[in-house]
PDB file of C-alpha atoms and ligand atoms in Angstrom:
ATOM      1  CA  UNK F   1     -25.914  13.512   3.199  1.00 98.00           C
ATOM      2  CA  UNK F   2     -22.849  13.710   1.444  1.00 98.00           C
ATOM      3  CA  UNK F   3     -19.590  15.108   2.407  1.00 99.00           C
ATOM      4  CA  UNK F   4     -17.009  16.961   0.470  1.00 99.00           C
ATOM      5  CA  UNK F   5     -13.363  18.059   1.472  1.00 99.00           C
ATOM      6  CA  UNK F   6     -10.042  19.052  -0.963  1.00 99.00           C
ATOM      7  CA  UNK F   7      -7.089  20.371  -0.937  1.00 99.00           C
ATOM      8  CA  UNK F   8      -5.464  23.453  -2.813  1.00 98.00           C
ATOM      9  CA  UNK F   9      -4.927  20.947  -6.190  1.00 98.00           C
ATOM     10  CA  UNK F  10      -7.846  19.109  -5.464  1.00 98.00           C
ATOM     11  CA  UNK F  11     -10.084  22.264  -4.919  1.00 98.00           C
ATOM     12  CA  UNK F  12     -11.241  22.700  -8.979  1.00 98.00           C
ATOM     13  CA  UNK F  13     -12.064  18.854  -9.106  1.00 98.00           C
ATOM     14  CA  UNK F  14     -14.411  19.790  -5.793  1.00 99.00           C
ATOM     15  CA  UNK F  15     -16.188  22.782  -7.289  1.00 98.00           C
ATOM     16  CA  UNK F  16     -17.166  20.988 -10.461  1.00 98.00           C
ATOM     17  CA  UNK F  17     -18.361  17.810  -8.123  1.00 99.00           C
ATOM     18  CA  UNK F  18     -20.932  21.101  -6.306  1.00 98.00           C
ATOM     19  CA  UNK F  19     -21.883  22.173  -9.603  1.00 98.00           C
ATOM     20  CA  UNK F  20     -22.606  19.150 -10.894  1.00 98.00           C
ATOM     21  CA  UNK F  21     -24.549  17.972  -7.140  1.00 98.00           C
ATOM     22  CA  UNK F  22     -26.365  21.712  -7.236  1.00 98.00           C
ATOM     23  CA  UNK F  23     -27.943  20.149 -10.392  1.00 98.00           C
ATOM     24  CA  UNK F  24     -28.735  17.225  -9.391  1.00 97.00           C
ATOM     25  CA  UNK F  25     -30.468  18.918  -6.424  1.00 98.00           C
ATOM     26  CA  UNK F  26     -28.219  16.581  -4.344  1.00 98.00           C
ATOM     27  CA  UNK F  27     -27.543  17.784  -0.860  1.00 98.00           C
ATOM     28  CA  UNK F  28     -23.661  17.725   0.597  1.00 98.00           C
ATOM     29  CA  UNK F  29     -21.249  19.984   3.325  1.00 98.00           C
ATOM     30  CA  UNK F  30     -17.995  21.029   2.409  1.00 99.00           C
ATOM     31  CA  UNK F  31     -15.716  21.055   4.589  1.00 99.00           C
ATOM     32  CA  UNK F  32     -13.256  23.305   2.332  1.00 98.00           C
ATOM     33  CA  UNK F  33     -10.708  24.313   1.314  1.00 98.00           C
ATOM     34  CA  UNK F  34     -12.358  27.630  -0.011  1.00 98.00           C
ATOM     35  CA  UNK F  35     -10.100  28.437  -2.512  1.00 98.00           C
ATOM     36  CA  UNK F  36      -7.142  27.258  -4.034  1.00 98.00           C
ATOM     37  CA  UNK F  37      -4.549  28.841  -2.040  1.00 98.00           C
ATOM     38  CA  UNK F  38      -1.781  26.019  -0.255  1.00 98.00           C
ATOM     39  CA  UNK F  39      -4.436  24.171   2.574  1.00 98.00           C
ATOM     40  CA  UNK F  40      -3.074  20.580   3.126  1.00 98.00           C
ATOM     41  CA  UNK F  41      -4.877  17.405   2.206  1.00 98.00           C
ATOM     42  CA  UNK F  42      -4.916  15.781   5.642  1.00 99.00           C
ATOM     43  CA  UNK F  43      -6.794  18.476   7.342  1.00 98.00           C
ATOM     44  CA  UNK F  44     -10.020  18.072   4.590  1.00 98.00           C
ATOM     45  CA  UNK F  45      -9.869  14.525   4.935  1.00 99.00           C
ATOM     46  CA  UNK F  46     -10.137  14.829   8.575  1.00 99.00           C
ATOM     47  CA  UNK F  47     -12.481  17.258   8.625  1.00 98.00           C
ATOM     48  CA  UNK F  48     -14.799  15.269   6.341  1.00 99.00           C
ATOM     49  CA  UNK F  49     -14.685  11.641   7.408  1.00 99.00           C
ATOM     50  CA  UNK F  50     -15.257  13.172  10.786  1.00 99.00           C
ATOM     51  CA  UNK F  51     -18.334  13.784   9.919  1.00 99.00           C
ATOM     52  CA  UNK F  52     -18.911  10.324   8.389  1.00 99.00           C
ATOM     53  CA  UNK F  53     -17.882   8.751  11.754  1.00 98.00           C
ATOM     54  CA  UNK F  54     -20.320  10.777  13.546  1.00 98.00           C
ATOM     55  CA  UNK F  55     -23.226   9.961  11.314  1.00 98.00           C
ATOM     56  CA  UNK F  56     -23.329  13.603  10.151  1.00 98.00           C
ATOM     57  CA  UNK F  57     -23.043  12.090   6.431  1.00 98.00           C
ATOM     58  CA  UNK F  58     -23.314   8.841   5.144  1.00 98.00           C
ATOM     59  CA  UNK F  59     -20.089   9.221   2.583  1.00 99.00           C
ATOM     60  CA  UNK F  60     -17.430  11.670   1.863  1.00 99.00           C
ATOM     61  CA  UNK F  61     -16.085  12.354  -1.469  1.00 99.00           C
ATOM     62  CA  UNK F  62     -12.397  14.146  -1.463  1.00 99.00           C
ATOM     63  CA  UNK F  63     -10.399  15.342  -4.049  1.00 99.00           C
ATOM     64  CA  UNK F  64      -6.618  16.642  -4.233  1.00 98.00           C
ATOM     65  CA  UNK F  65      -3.919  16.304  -6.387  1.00 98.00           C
ATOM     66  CA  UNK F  66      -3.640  12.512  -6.930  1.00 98.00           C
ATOM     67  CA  UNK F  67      -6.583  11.067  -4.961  1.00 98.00           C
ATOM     68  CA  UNK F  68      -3.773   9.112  -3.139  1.00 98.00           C
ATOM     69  CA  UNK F  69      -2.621  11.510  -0.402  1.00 98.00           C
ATOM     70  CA  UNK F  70      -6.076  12.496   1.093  1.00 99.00           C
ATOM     71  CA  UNK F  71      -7.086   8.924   1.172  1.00 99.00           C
ATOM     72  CA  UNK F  72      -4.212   7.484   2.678  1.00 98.00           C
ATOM     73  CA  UNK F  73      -5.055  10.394   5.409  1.00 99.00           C
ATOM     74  CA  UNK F  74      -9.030   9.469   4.899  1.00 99.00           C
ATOM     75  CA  UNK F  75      -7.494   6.088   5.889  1.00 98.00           C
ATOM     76  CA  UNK F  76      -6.029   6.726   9.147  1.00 98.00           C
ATOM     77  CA  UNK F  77     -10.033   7.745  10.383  1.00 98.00           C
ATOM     78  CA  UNK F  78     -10.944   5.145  12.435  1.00 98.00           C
ATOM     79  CA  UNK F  79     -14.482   3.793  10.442  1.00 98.00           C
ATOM     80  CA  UNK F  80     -13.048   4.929   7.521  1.00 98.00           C
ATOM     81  CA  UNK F  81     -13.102   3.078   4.482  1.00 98.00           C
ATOM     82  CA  UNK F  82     -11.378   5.352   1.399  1.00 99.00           C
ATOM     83  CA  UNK F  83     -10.899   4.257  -1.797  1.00 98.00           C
ATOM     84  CA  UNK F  84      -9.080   6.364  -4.665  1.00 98.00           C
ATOM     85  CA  UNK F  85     -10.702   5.520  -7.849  1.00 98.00           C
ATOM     86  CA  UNK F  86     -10.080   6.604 -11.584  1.00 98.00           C
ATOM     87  CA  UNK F  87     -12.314   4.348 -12.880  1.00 98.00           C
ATOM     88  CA  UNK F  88     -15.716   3.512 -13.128  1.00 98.00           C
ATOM     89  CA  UNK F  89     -15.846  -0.206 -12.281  1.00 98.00           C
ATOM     90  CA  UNK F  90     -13.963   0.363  -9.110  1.00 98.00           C
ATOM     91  CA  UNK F  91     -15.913   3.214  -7.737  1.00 98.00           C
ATOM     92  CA  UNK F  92     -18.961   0.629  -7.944  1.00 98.00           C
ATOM     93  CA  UNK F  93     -17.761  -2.050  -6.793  1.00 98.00           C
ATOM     94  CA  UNK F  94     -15.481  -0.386  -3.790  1.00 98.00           C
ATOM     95  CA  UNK F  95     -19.429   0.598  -3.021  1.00 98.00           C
ATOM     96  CA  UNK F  96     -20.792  -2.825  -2.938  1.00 98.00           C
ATOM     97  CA  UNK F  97     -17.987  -5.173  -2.275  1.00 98.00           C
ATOM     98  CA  UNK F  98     -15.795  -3.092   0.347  1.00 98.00           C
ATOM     99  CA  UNK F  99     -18.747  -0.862   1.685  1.00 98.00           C
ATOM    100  CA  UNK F 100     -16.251   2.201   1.152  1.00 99.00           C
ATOM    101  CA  UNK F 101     -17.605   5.380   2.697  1.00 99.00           C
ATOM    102  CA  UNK F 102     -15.215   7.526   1.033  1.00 99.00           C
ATOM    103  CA  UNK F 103     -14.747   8.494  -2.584  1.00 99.00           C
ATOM    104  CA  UNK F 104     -11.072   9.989  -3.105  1.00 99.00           C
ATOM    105  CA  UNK F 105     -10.565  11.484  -6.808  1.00 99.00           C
ATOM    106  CA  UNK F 106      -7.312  13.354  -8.261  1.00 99.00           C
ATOM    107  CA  UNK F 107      -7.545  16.709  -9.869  1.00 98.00           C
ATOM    108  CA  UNK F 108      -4.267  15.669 -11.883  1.00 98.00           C
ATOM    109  CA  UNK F 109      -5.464  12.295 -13.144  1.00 98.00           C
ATOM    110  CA  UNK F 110      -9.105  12.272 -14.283  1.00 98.00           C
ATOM    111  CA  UNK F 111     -11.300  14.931 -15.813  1.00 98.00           C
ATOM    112  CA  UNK F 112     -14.097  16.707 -14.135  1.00 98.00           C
ATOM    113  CA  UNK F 113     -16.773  15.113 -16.407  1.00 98.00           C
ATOM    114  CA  UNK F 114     -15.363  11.282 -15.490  1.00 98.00           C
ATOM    115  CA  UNK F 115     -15.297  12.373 -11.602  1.00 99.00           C
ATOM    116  CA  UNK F 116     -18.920  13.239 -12.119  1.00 98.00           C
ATOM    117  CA  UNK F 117     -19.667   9.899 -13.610  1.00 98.00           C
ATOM    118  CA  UNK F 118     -17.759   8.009 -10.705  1.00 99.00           C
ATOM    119  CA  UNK F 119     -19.398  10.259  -7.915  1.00 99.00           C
ATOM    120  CA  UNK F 120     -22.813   9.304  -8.878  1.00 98.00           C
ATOM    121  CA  UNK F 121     -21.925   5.934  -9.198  1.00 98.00           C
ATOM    122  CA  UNK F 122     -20.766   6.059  -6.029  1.00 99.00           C
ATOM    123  CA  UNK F 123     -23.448   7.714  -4.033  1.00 98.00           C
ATOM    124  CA  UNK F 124     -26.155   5.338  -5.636  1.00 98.00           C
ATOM    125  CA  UNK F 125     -24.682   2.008  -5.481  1.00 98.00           C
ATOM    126  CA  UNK F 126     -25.503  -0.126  -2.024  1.00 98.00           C
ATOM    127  CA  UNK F 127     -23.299  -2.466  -0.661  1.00 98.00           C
ATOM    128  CA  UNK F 128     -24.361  -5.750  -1.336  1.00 98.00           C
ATOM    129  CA  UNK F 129     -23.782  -7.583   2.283  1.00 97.00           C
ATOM    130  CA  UNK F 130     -23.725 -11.178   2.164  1.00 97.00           C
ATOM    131  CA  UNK F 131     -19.885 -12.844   1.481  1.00 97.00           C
ATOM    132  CA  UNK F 132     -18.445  -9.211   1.741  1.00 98.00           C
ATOM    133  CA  UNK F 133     -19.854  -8.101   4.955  1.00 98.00           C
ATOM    134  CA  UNK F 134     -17.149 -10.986   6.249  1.00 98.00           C
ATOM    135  CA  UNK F 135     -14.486  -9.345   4.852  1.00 98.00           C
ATOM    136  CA  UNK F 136     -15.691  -5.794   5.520  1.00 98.00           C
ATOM    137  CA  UNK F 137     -15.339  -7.026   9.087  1.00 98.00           C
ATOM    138  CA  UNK F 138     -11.716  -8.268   8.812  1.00 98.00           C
ATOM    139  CA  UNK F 139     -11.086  -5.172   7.470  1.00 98.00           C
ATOM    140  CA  UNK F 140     -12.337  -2.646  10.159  1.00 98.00           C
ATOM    141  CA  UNK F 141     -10.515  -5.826  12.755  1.00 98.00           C
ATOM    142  CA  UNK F 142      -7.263  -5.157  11.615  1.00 98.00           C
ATOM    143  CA  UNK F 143      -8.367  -1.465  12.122  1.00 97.00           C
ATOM    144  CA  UNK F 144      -9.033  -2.591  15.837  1.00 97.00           C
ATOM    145  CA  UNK F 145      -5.770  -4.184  16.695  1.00 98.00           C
ATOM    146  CA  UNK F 146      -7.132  -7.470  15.609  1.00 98.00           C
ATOM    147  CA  UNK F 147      -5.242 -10.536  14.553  1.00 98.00           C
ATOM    148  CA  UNK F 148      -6.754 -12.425  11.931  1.00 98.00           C
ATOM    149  CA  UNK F 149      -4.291 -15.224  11.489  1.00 98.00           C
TER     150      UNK F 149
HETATM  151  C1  RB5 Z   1      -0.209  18.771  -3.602  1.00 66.04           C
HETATM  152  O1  RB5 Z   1       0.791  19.361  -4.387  1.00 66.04           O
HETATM  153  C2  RB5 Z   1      -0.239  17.274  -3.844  1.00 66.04           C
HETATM  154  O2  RB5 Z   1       0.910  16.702  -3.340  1.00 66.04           O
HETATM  155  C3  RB5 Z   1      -1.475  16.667  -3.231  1.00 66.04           C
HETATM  156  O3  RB5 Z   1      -2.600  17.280  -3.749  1.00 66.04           O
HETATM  157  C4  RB5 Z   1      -1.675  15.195  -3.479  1.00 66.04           C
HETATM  158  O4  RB5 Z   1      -1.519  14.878  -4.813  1.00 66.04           O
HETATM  159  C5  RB5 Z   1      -0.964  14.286  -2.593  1.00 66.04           C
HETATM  160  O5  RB5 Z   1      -1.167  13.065  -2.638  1.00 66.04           O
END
């Protein structure tokens, strides 16, 4: 199950992301906002990876006006691994080297029809394990108060 979340200037980025899921047949919450009246980032971002923590979905793609803002605040999730990506090569390999669970995208940078590209990507790219599950770990240590040198 997929997740999807925006804010106001992320919110037509989000809607052509559904359309282009709806025909797919791919299946996905969203967690608003609803429309683009002013809603801040950090609230959809919370909203969403909540669910990813609690096994609700597997990833969470988010969209405002940058891609930066709602995934430093994806960020702050505890289990959370965000990534904002305007390209193709690093939304797959954020998938299989950094096991990211969260796709952040901005309205104001990319087109809808590259966001597509990069949310598919996403969703069916596995993370390969091995070397990077190492690292992965460092990662979510530092997340737990961990010193790693
Ligand atoms: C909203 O104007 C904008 O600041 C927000 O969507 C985002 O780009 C922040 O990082």
């Amino acid at each position: 199950m997929l997740v999807l979340g925006s804010d106001h200037a992320g919110f037509p980025l989000k809607e052509a992301i559904k359309e282009h899921l709806d025909e797919q047949g791919v299946e996905y919450i969203d967690v608003g906002c609803y429309s683009p009246e002013r809603y801040d980032y950090a609230i959809s971002a919370q909203k969403a990876c909540d669910k990813v923590v609690s096994g609700e979905a597997d990833l969470a793609v988010l969209c405002c006006g940058t891609g930066v803002g709602i995934s430093m605040a994806a960020n702050k999730v505890k289990g959370i691994r965000a990534c904002c990506c305007s390209d193709y090569f690093s939304a797959k390999y954020t998938r299989l080297h950094n096991d990211a669970n969260c796709l952040c995208m901005g309205d104001r940078v990319i087109g809808a029809g590259l966001a597509c590209e990069l949310v598919d990507v996403f969703i069916n790219t596995e993370f390969e394990g091995g070397r990077h599950a190492k690292r992965v770990d460092q990662i979510m240590a530092i997340e737990n108060g961990e010193k790693l040198y």
